[in-house]
Amino acid sequence: MHKKRALAFLFVISFLILSITLVSAFSFSDFFGKITGRAITDSDIIAHYKFDGNTNNEKGGSATSFGNPSFTEGKDGQALSVDGNDYLEQNSVASLINPRQGTFSAWIKMDPSIVQDTNIHAVLGAGLAGNGTNYIVLEKRNTRTMSMQYRTSGNPFSASTGQTFYQTHTWDNWNHIVGTWNEAQLNFYVNGVKYYYSNLPSYASFVPFNTFRIGVYPWLDNWYFKGQIDEIKVFSRAITQSEVTELYTSYSSSTGTNPNPGAG
């Protein structure tokens, strides 16, 4: 009897150690996703732009073009091509984006002329028109890093690649970038790998967004992107690291390269 109790005790201790190890290796949401088998579903996606010769949003409506954006060979089918003066806007999407949790995902191919410049170039973002105090945006920073910027009531936070990785990575090929946010953390991924995260405080009075743009900053007509953008997806929740990796690898013809998470 004592031997059985001892074995049972050892089993419980071993299980607890394994559980702590798993939770340490992944975020809690990743751990929860693994034990529940949760995966991305169509209901998680609130906007999806394929850019196959049009600006249609697969979830409804289409983005309005400004300037002269065009379409070219993409990561999957065709892609949006912008020359540093073009952008798209679909503000009906902005009201669906939850400031407390969500995900931006896009495939990008930078024009070589912007890779090493010291300007900001926005890929996509949501915010308040004419108001620079509340926004979430995926962008190439003027510090020569790729980043997700999250700003609420004038308090900026970011998760970005380090300059060392940025300088040694090939950005004029196709790369998959993802930014996720919730009330606790901001995460940034390149080609399926989490590169950086930032802890966030909780803000109960975050103002809902009213503008959503692709290829320019969400709150002013400036900081345009130049290059190709494809397969933009906006999610209603912060997807897990395993789901980001699955999203990246779902493109069998992927030409992007995995970064070294330790570089920077």
mmCIF file of C-alpha atoms in Angstrom:
data_model
loop_
_atom_site.group_PDB
_atom_site.id
_atom_site.type_symbol
_atom_site.label_atom_id
_atom_site.label_comp_id
_atom_site.label_asym_id
_atom_site.label_seq_id
_atom_site.Cartn_x
_atom_site.Cartn_y
_atom_site.Cartn_z
ATOM 1 C CA MET A 1 0.000 0.000 0.000
ATOM 2 C CA HIS A 2 2.784 2.435 0.939
ATOM 3 C CA LYS A 3 4.590 1.601 -2.285
ATOM 4 C CA LYS A 4 1.469 2.396 -4.366
ATOM 5 C CA ARG A 5 1.027 5.704 -2.548
ATOM 6 C CA ALA A 6 4.664 6.587 -3.146
ATOM 7 C CA LEU A 7 4.347 5.800 -6.845
ATOM 8 C CA ALA A 8 1.164 7.857 -7.096
ATOM 9 C CA PHE A 9 2.896 10.783 -5.355
ATOM 10 C CA LEU A 10 5.848 10.583 -7.739
ATOM 11 C CA PHE A 11 3.464 10.531 -10.714
ATOM 12 C CA VAL A 12 1.693 13.712 -9.497
ATOM 13 C CA ILE A 13 5.022 15.499 -8.916
ATOM 14 C CA SER A 14 6.297 14.444 -12.361
ATOM 15 C CA PHE A 15 3.091 15.696 -13.997
ATOM 16 C CA LEU A 16 3.353 19.063 -12.221
ATOM 17 C CA ILE A 17 7.000 19.484 -13.286
ATOM 18 C CA LEU A 18 6.095 18.634 -16.889
ATOM 19 C CA SER A 19 3.197 21.100 -16.828
ATOM 20 C CA ILE A 20 5.376 23.917 -15.484
ATOM 21 C CA THR A 21 8.005 23.149 -18.131
ATOM 22 C CA LEU A 22 5.454 23.289 -20.931
ATOM 23 C CA VAL A 23 3.941 26.542 -19.718
ATOM 24 C CA SER A 24 7.433 28.033 -19.504
ATOM 25 C CA ALA A 25 8.302 26.883 -23.021
ATOM 26 C CA PHE A 26 5.162 28.381 -24.552
ATOM 27 C CA SER A 27 2.882 31.219 -23.597
ATOM 28 C CA PHE A 28 -0.181 30.176 -21.590
ATOM 29 C CA SER A 29 -2.378 30.681 -24.630
ATOM 30 C CA ASP A 30 -0.123 28.373 -26.649
ATOM 31 C CA PHE A 31 -0.215 25.767 -23.894
ATOM 32 C CA PHE A 32 -3.992 26.080 -23.653
ATOM 33 C CA GLY A 33 -4.308 25.792 -27.409
ATOM 34 C CA LYS A 34 -2.248 22.621 -27.450
ATOM 35 C CA ILE A 35 -4.205 20.818 -24.764
ATOM 36 C CA THR A 36 -7.584 21.860 -26.209
ATOM 37 C CA GLY A 37 -6.646 21.348 -29.844
ATOM 38 C CA ARG A 38 -7.796 24.858 -30.765
ATOM 39 C CA ALA A 39 -7.022 25.950 -34.306
ATOM 40 C CA ILE A 40 -7.804 28.937 -36.499
ATOM 41 C CA THR A 41 -11.354 28.914 -37.850
ATOM 42 C CA ASP A 42 -13.065 31.106 -40.415
ATOM 43 C CA SER A 43 -15.008 32.818 -37.636
ATOM 44 C CA ASP A 44 -11.704 34.083 -36.159
ATOM 45 C CA ILE A 45 -11.002 36.102 -39.330
ATOM 46 C CA ILE A 46 -12.656 39.511 -39.636
ATOM 47 C CA ALA A 47 -10.857 40.638 -42.825
ATOM 48 C CA HIS A 48 -8.972 38.815 -45.572
ATOM 49 C CA TYR A 49 -7.500 40.452 -48.679
ATOM 50 C CA LYS A 50 -6.125 38.114 -51.369
ATOM 51 C CA PHE A 51 -5.391 40.890 -53.908
ATOM 52 C CA ASP A 52 -6.049 38.604 -56.865
ATOM 53 C CA GLY A 53 -6.651 41.451 -59.282
ATOM 54 C CA ASN A 54 -8.928 43.353 -56.909
ATOM 55 C CA THR A 55 -9.171 44.855 -53.414
ATOM 56 C CA ASN A 56 -12.030 42.642 -52.252
ATOM 57 C CA ASN A 57 -12.304 41.696 -48.608
ATOM 58 C CA GLU A 58 -13.278 38.015 -48.500
ATOM 59 C CA LYS A 59 -15.301 38.754 -45.358
ATOM 60 C CA GLY A 60 -17.349 41.475 -47.036
ATOM 61 C CA GLY A 61 -17.038 44.631 -49.136
ATOM 62 C CA SER A 62 -13.819 45.937 -50.636
ATOM 63 C CA ALA A 63 -11.128 48.481 -49.864
ATOM 64 C CA THR A 64 -11.113 51.831 -51.653
ATOM 65 C CA SER A 65 -7.964 52.646 -53.636
ATOM 66 C CA PHE A 66 -6.107 55.950 -53.359
ATOM 67 C CA GLY A 67 -3.336 56.813 -55.799
ATOM 68 C CA ASN A 68 -2.588 54.135 -58.393
ATOM 69 C CA PRO A 69 -2.046 50.776 -56.706
ATOM 70 C CA SER A 70 -1.678 47.852 -59.101
ATOM 71 C CA PHE A 71 -1.407 44.075 -59.011
ATOM 72 C CA THR A 72 1.551 41.856 -59.745
ATOM 73 C CA GLU A 73 2.818 38.329 -59.099
ATOM 74 C CA GLY A 74 2.275 37.588 -55.439
ATOM 75 C CA LYS A 75 3.037 35.118 -52.723
ATOM 76 C CA ASP A 76 -0.178 33.300 -53.557
ATOM 77 C CA GLY A 77 -1.739 34.308 -56.859
ATOM 78 C CA GLN A 78 -1.450 38.060 -57.279
ATOM 79 C CA ALA A 79 -0.368 40.744 -54.812
ATOM 80 C CA LEU A 80 -1.007 44.428 -54.222
ATOM 81 C CA SER A 81 1.807 46.630 -55.535
ATOM 82 C CA VAL A 82 2.252 50.137 -54.093
ATOM 83 C CA ASP A 83 4.883 52.673 -55.098
ATOM 84 C CA GLY A 84 5.155 54.883 -52.030
ATOM 85 C CA ASN A 85 2.173 57.090 -52.883
ATOM 86 C CA ASP A 86 -0.699 54.577 -52.922
ATOM 87 C CA TYR A 87 -2.862 53.038 -50.240
ATOM 88 C CA LEU A 88 -6.145 51.251 -49.539
ATOM 89 C CA GLU A 89 -8.819 52.070 -46.980
ATOM 90 C CA GLN A 90 -11.805 50.122 -45.633
ATOM 91 C CA ASN A 91 -13.013 51.843 -42.504
ATOM 92 C CA SER A 92 -15.862 49.386 -41.898
ATOM 93 C CA VAL A 93 -13.162 46.899 -40.812
ATOM 94 C CA ALA A 94 -11.865 49.308 -38.159
ATOM 95 C CA SER A 95 -14.977 48.997 -36.003
ATOM 96 C CA LEU A 96 -14.573 45.191 -35.967
ATOM 97 C CA ILE A 97 -11.022 45.337 -34.602
ATOM 98 C CA ASN A 98 -10.897 44.858 -30.842
ATOM 99 C CA PRO A 99 -8.254 47.106 -29.217
ATOM 100 C CA ARG A 100 -7.954 44.540 -26.406
ATOM 101 C CA GLN A 101 -7.076 41.506 -28.520
ATOM 102 C CA GLY A 102 -6.384 40.673 -32.142
ATOM 103 C CA THR A 103 -3.876 39.804 -34.861
ATOM 104 C CA PHE A 104 -2.530 41.402 -38.050
ATOM 105 C CA SER A 105 -0.929 39.062 -40.594
ATOM 106 C CA ALA A 106 0.609 39.890 -44.000
ATOM 107 C CA TRP A 107 3.110 38.714 -46.588
ATOM 108 C CA ILE A 108 5.392 41.551 -47.709
ATOM 109 C CA LYS A 109 8.146 42.099 -50.241
ATOM 110 C CA MET A 110 9.914 45.433 -49.800
ATOM 111 C CA ASP A 111 11.124 47.489 -52.703
ATOM 112 C CA PRO A 112 14.954 47.535 -52.417
ATOM 113 C CA SER A 113 14.899 51.347 -52.217
ATOM 114 C CA ILE A 114 13.259 51.334 -48.757
ATOM 115 C CA VAL A 115 15.069 48.396 -47.148
ATOM 116 C CA GLN A 116 17.938 50.458 -45.747
ATOM 117 C CA ASP A 117 16.442 53.951 -45.645
ATOM 118 C CA THR A 118 15.698 55.693 -42.347
ATOM 119 C CA ASN A 119 12.010 56.398 -42.957
ATOM 120 C CA ILE A 120 8.897 54.769 -41.524
ATOM 121 C CA HIS A 121 6.883 52.614 -43.949
ATOM 122 C CA ALA A 122 3.508 51.285 -42.776
ATOM 123 C CA VAL A 123 2.192 47.939 -44.043
ATOM 124 C CA LEU A 124 -1.259 48.092 -42.438
ATOM 125 C CA GLY A 125 -2.923 49.491 -39.363
ATOM 126 C CA ALA A 126 -6.014 50.684 -37.539
ATOM 127 C CA GLY A 127 -6.470 53.929 -35.649
ATOM 128 C CA LEU A 128 -8.370 57.178 -35.316
ATOM 129 C CA ALA A 129 -8.408 59.486 -38.344
ATOM 130 C CA GLY A 130 -6.271 62.542 -37.671
ATOM 131 C CA ASN A 131 -5.420 61.363 -34.141
ATOM 132 C CA GLY A 132 -1.981 59.934 -33.379
ATOM 133 C CA THR A 133 -2.718 58.790 -29.816
ATOM 134 C CA ASN A 134 -4.559 55.513 -30.544
ATOM 135 C CA TYR A 135 -3.426 53.029 -33.199
ATOM 136 C CA ILE A 136 -2.025 49.577 -33.939
ATOM 137 C CA VAL A 137 0.240 49.230 -36.985
ATOM 138 C CA LEU A 138 2.693 46.832 -38.647
ATOM 139 C CA GLU A 139 5.576 48.847 -40.048
ATOM 140 C CA LYS A 140 9.202 49.169 -41.038
ATOM 141 C CA ARG A 141 10.695 51.620 -38.520
ATOM 142 C CA ASN A 142 13.034 54.538 -39.158
ATOM 143 C CA THR A 143 15.519 52.696 -36.917
ATOM 144 C CA ARG A 144 15.818 49.969 -39.582
ATOM 145 C CA THR A 145 13.735 47.403 -37.713
ATOM 146 C CA MET A 146 10.431 45.670 -38.453
ATOM 147 C CA SER A 147 7.891 46.341 -35.766
ATOM 148 C CA MET A 148 4.377 46.256 -34.423
ATOM 149 C CA GLN A 149 3.458 49.587 -32.810
ATOM 150 C CA TYR A 150 0.654 49.696 -30.266
ATOM 151 C CA ARG A 151 -0.368 53.054 -28.872
ATOM 152 C CA THR A 152 -3.213 53.930 -26.545
ATOM 153 C CA SER A 153 -3.984 57.381 -25.169
ATOM 154 C CA GLY A 154 -0.496 58.605 -26.035
ATOM 155 C CA ASN A 155 1.395 55.698 -24.449
ATOM 156 C CA PRO A 156 3.441 53.861 -27.137
ATOM 157 C CA PHE A 157 4.584 50.255 -26.925
ATOM 158 C CA SER A 158 6.260 48.136 -29.553
ATOM 159 C CA ALA A 159 7.574 44.674 -30.357
ATOM 160 C CA SER A 160 10.245 44.729 -33.043
ATOM 161 C CA THR A 161 13.228 42.973 -34.551
ATOM 162 C CA GLY A 162 16.650 44.092 -33.490
ATOM 163 C CA GLN A 163 18.852 46.021 -35.907
ATOM 164 C CA THR A 164 21.330 43.162 -36.231
ATOM 165 C CA PHE A 165 18.697 40.767 -37.526
ATOM 166 C CA TYR A 166 17.099 43.411 -39.737
ATOM 167 C CA GLN A 167 20.434 44.304 -41.341
ATOM 168 C CA THR A 168 21.280 40.668 -42.143
ATOM 169 C CA HIS A 169 17.817 39.561 -43.278
ATOM 170 C CA THR A 170 16.618 39.627 -46.900
ATOM 171 C CA TRP A 171 13.602 41.936 -46.987
ATOM 172 C CA ASP A 172 13.231 42.286 -50.758
ATOM 173 C CA ASN A 173 12.043 38.652 -50.856
ATOM 174 C CA TRP A 174 8.685 37.479 -49.536
ATOM 175 C CA ASN A 175 8.427 37.468 -45.730
ATOM 176 C CA HIS A 176 5.519 36.702 -43.455
ATOM 177 C CA ILE A 177 5.018 39.189 -40.614
ATOM 178 C CA VAL A 178 2.487 38.855 -37.798
ATOM 179 C CA GLY A 179 1.642 41.033 -34.823
ATOM 180 C CA THR A 180 -0.646 39.880 -32.025
ATOM 181 C CA TRP A 181 -1.932 41.773 -29.017
ATOM 182 C CA ASN A 182 -3.999 41.183 -25.909
ATOM 183 C CA GLU A 183 -4.356 43.032 -22.619
ATOM 184 C CA ALA A 184 -1.107 41.563 -21.332
ATOM 185 C CA GLN A 185 1.336 41.245 -24.220
ATOM 186 C CA LEU A 186 2.341 42.374 -27.691
ATOM 187 C CA ASN A 187 4.080 39.778 -29.915
ATOM 188 C CA PHE A 188 5.883 40.123 -33.247
ATOM 189 C CA TYR A 189 6.732 37.225 -35.590
ATOM 190 C CA VAL A 190 8.763 36.856 -38.784
ATOM 191 C CA ASN A 191 8.220 33.731 -40.897
ATOM 192 C CA GLY A 192 6.539 31.766 -38.140
ATOM 193 C CA VAL A 193 9.055 32.542 -35.402
ATOM 194 C CA LYS A 194 8.368 34.840 -32.461
ATOM 195 C CA TYR A 195 11.067 37.446 -32.602
ATOM 196 C CA TYR A 196 10.123 39.805 -29.815
ATOM 197 C CA TYR A 197 7.410 40.520 -27.282
ATOM 198 C CA SER A 198 6.494 43.413 -25.041
ATOM 199 C CA ASN A 199 4.451 43.327 -21.846
ATOM 200 C CA LEU A 200 1.451 45.645 -21.878
ATOM 201 C CA PRO A 201 -0.615 47.216 -19.102
ATOM 202 C CA SER A 202 -4.392 47.032 -19.280
ATOM 203 C CA TYR A 203 -6.240 50.133 -20.480
ATOM 204 C CA ALA A 204 -9.960 50.109 -19.715
ATOM 205 C CA SER A 205 -10.710 53.264 -21.691
ATOM 206 C CA PHE A 206 -9.207 52.345 -25.070
ATOM 207 C CA VAL A 207 -11.149 54.212 -27.767
ATOM 208 C CA PRO A 208 -12.543 52.073 -30.650
ATOM 209 C CA PHE A 209 -10.906 52.594 -34.047
ATOM 210 C CA ASN A 210 -12.562 54.323 -37.019
ATOM 211 C CA THR A 211 -9.997 53.907 -39.790
ATOM 212 C CA PHE A 212 -8.238 50.887 -41.327
ATOM 213 C CA ARG A 213 -5.573 51.347 -44.011
ATOM 214 C CA ILE A 214 -3.135 49.284 -46.036
ATOM 215 C CA GLY A 215 0.121 50.778 -47.315
ATOM 216 C CA VAL A 216 0.094 53.957 -45.218
ATOM 217 C CA TYR A 217 -0.228 55.034 -41.585
ATOM 218 C CA PRO A 218 -3.799 54.754 -40.287
ATOM 219 C CA TRP A 219 -4.109 58.283 -38.922
ATOM 220 C CA LEU A 220 -2.335 60.484 -41.485
ATOM 221 C CA ASP A 221 -1.423 60.481 -45.173
ATOM 222 C CA ASN A 222 2.232 59.749 -44.644
ATOM 223 C CA TRP A 223 4.807 56.979 -44.148
ATOM 224 C CA TYR A 224 3.770 54.977 -47.197
ATOM 225 C CA PHE A 225 4.924 51.442 -47.953
ATOM 226 C CA LYS A 226 6.711 50.662 -51.223
ATOM 227 C CA GLY A 227 6.719 47.120 -52.559
ATOM 228 C CA GLN A 228 4.261 44.224 -52.653
ATOM 229 C CA ILE A 229 1.735 43.124 -50.029
ATOM 230 C CA ASP A 230 -0.249 39.894 -50.139
ATOM 231 C CA GLU A 231 -2.639 37.740 -48.113
ATOM 232 C CA ILE A 232 -3.545 40.204 -45.376
ATOM 233 C CA LYS A 233 -5.590 38.668 -42.581
ATOM 234 C CA VAL A 234 -7.054 40.403 -39.541
ATOM 235 C CA PHE A 235 -8.158 38.197 -36.640
ATOM 236 C CA SER A 236 -10.599 38.871 -33.824
ATOM 237 C CA ARG A 237 -8.235 37.326 -31.279
ATOM 238 C CA ALA A 238 -4.534 36.990 -30.556
ATOM 239 C CA ILE A 239 -3.625 33.745 -32.299
ATOM 240 C CA THR A 240 -1.064 31.513 -30.608
ATOM 241 C CA GLN A 241 2.537 30.929 -31.622
ATOM 242 C CA SER A 242 1.706 27.472 -32.955
ATOM 243 C CA GLU A 243 -1.111 28.974 -35.030
ATOM 244 C CA VAL A 244 1.238 31.642 -36.418
ATOM 245 C CA THR A 245 3.664 28.899 -37.457
ATOM 246 C CA GLU A 246 0.825 26.924 -39.028
ATOM 247 C CA LEU A 247 -0.306 30.043 -40.900
ATOM 248 C CA TYR A 248 3.215 30.565 -42.245
ATOM 249 C CA THR A 249 3.786 26.949 -43.299
ATOM 250 C CA SER A 250 0.344 26.708 -44.942
ATOM 251 C CA TYR A 251 1.955 28.351 -47.974
ATOM 252 C CA SER A 252 3.795 25.369 -49.461
ATOM 253 C CA SER A 253 5.712 27.567 -51.925
ATOM 254 C CA SER A 254 7.103 29.728 -49.132
ATOM 255 C CA THR A 255 10.273 31.567 -50.097
ATOM 256 C CA GLY A 256 10.810 33.483 -46.872
ATOM 257 C CA THR A 257 13.550 32.483 -44.442
ATOM 258 C CA ASN A 258 13.232 31.799 -40.758
ATOM 259 C CA PRO A 259 15.024 34.370 -38.613
ATOM 260 C CA ASN A 260 17.251 33.530 -35.716
ATOM 261 C CA PRO A 261 15.144 34.500 -32.669
ATOM 262 C CA GLY A 262 18.288 35.191 -30.696
ATOM 263 C CA ALA A 263 19.642 37.815 -33.084
ATOM 264 C CA GLY A 264 19.072 41.464 -32.552
#
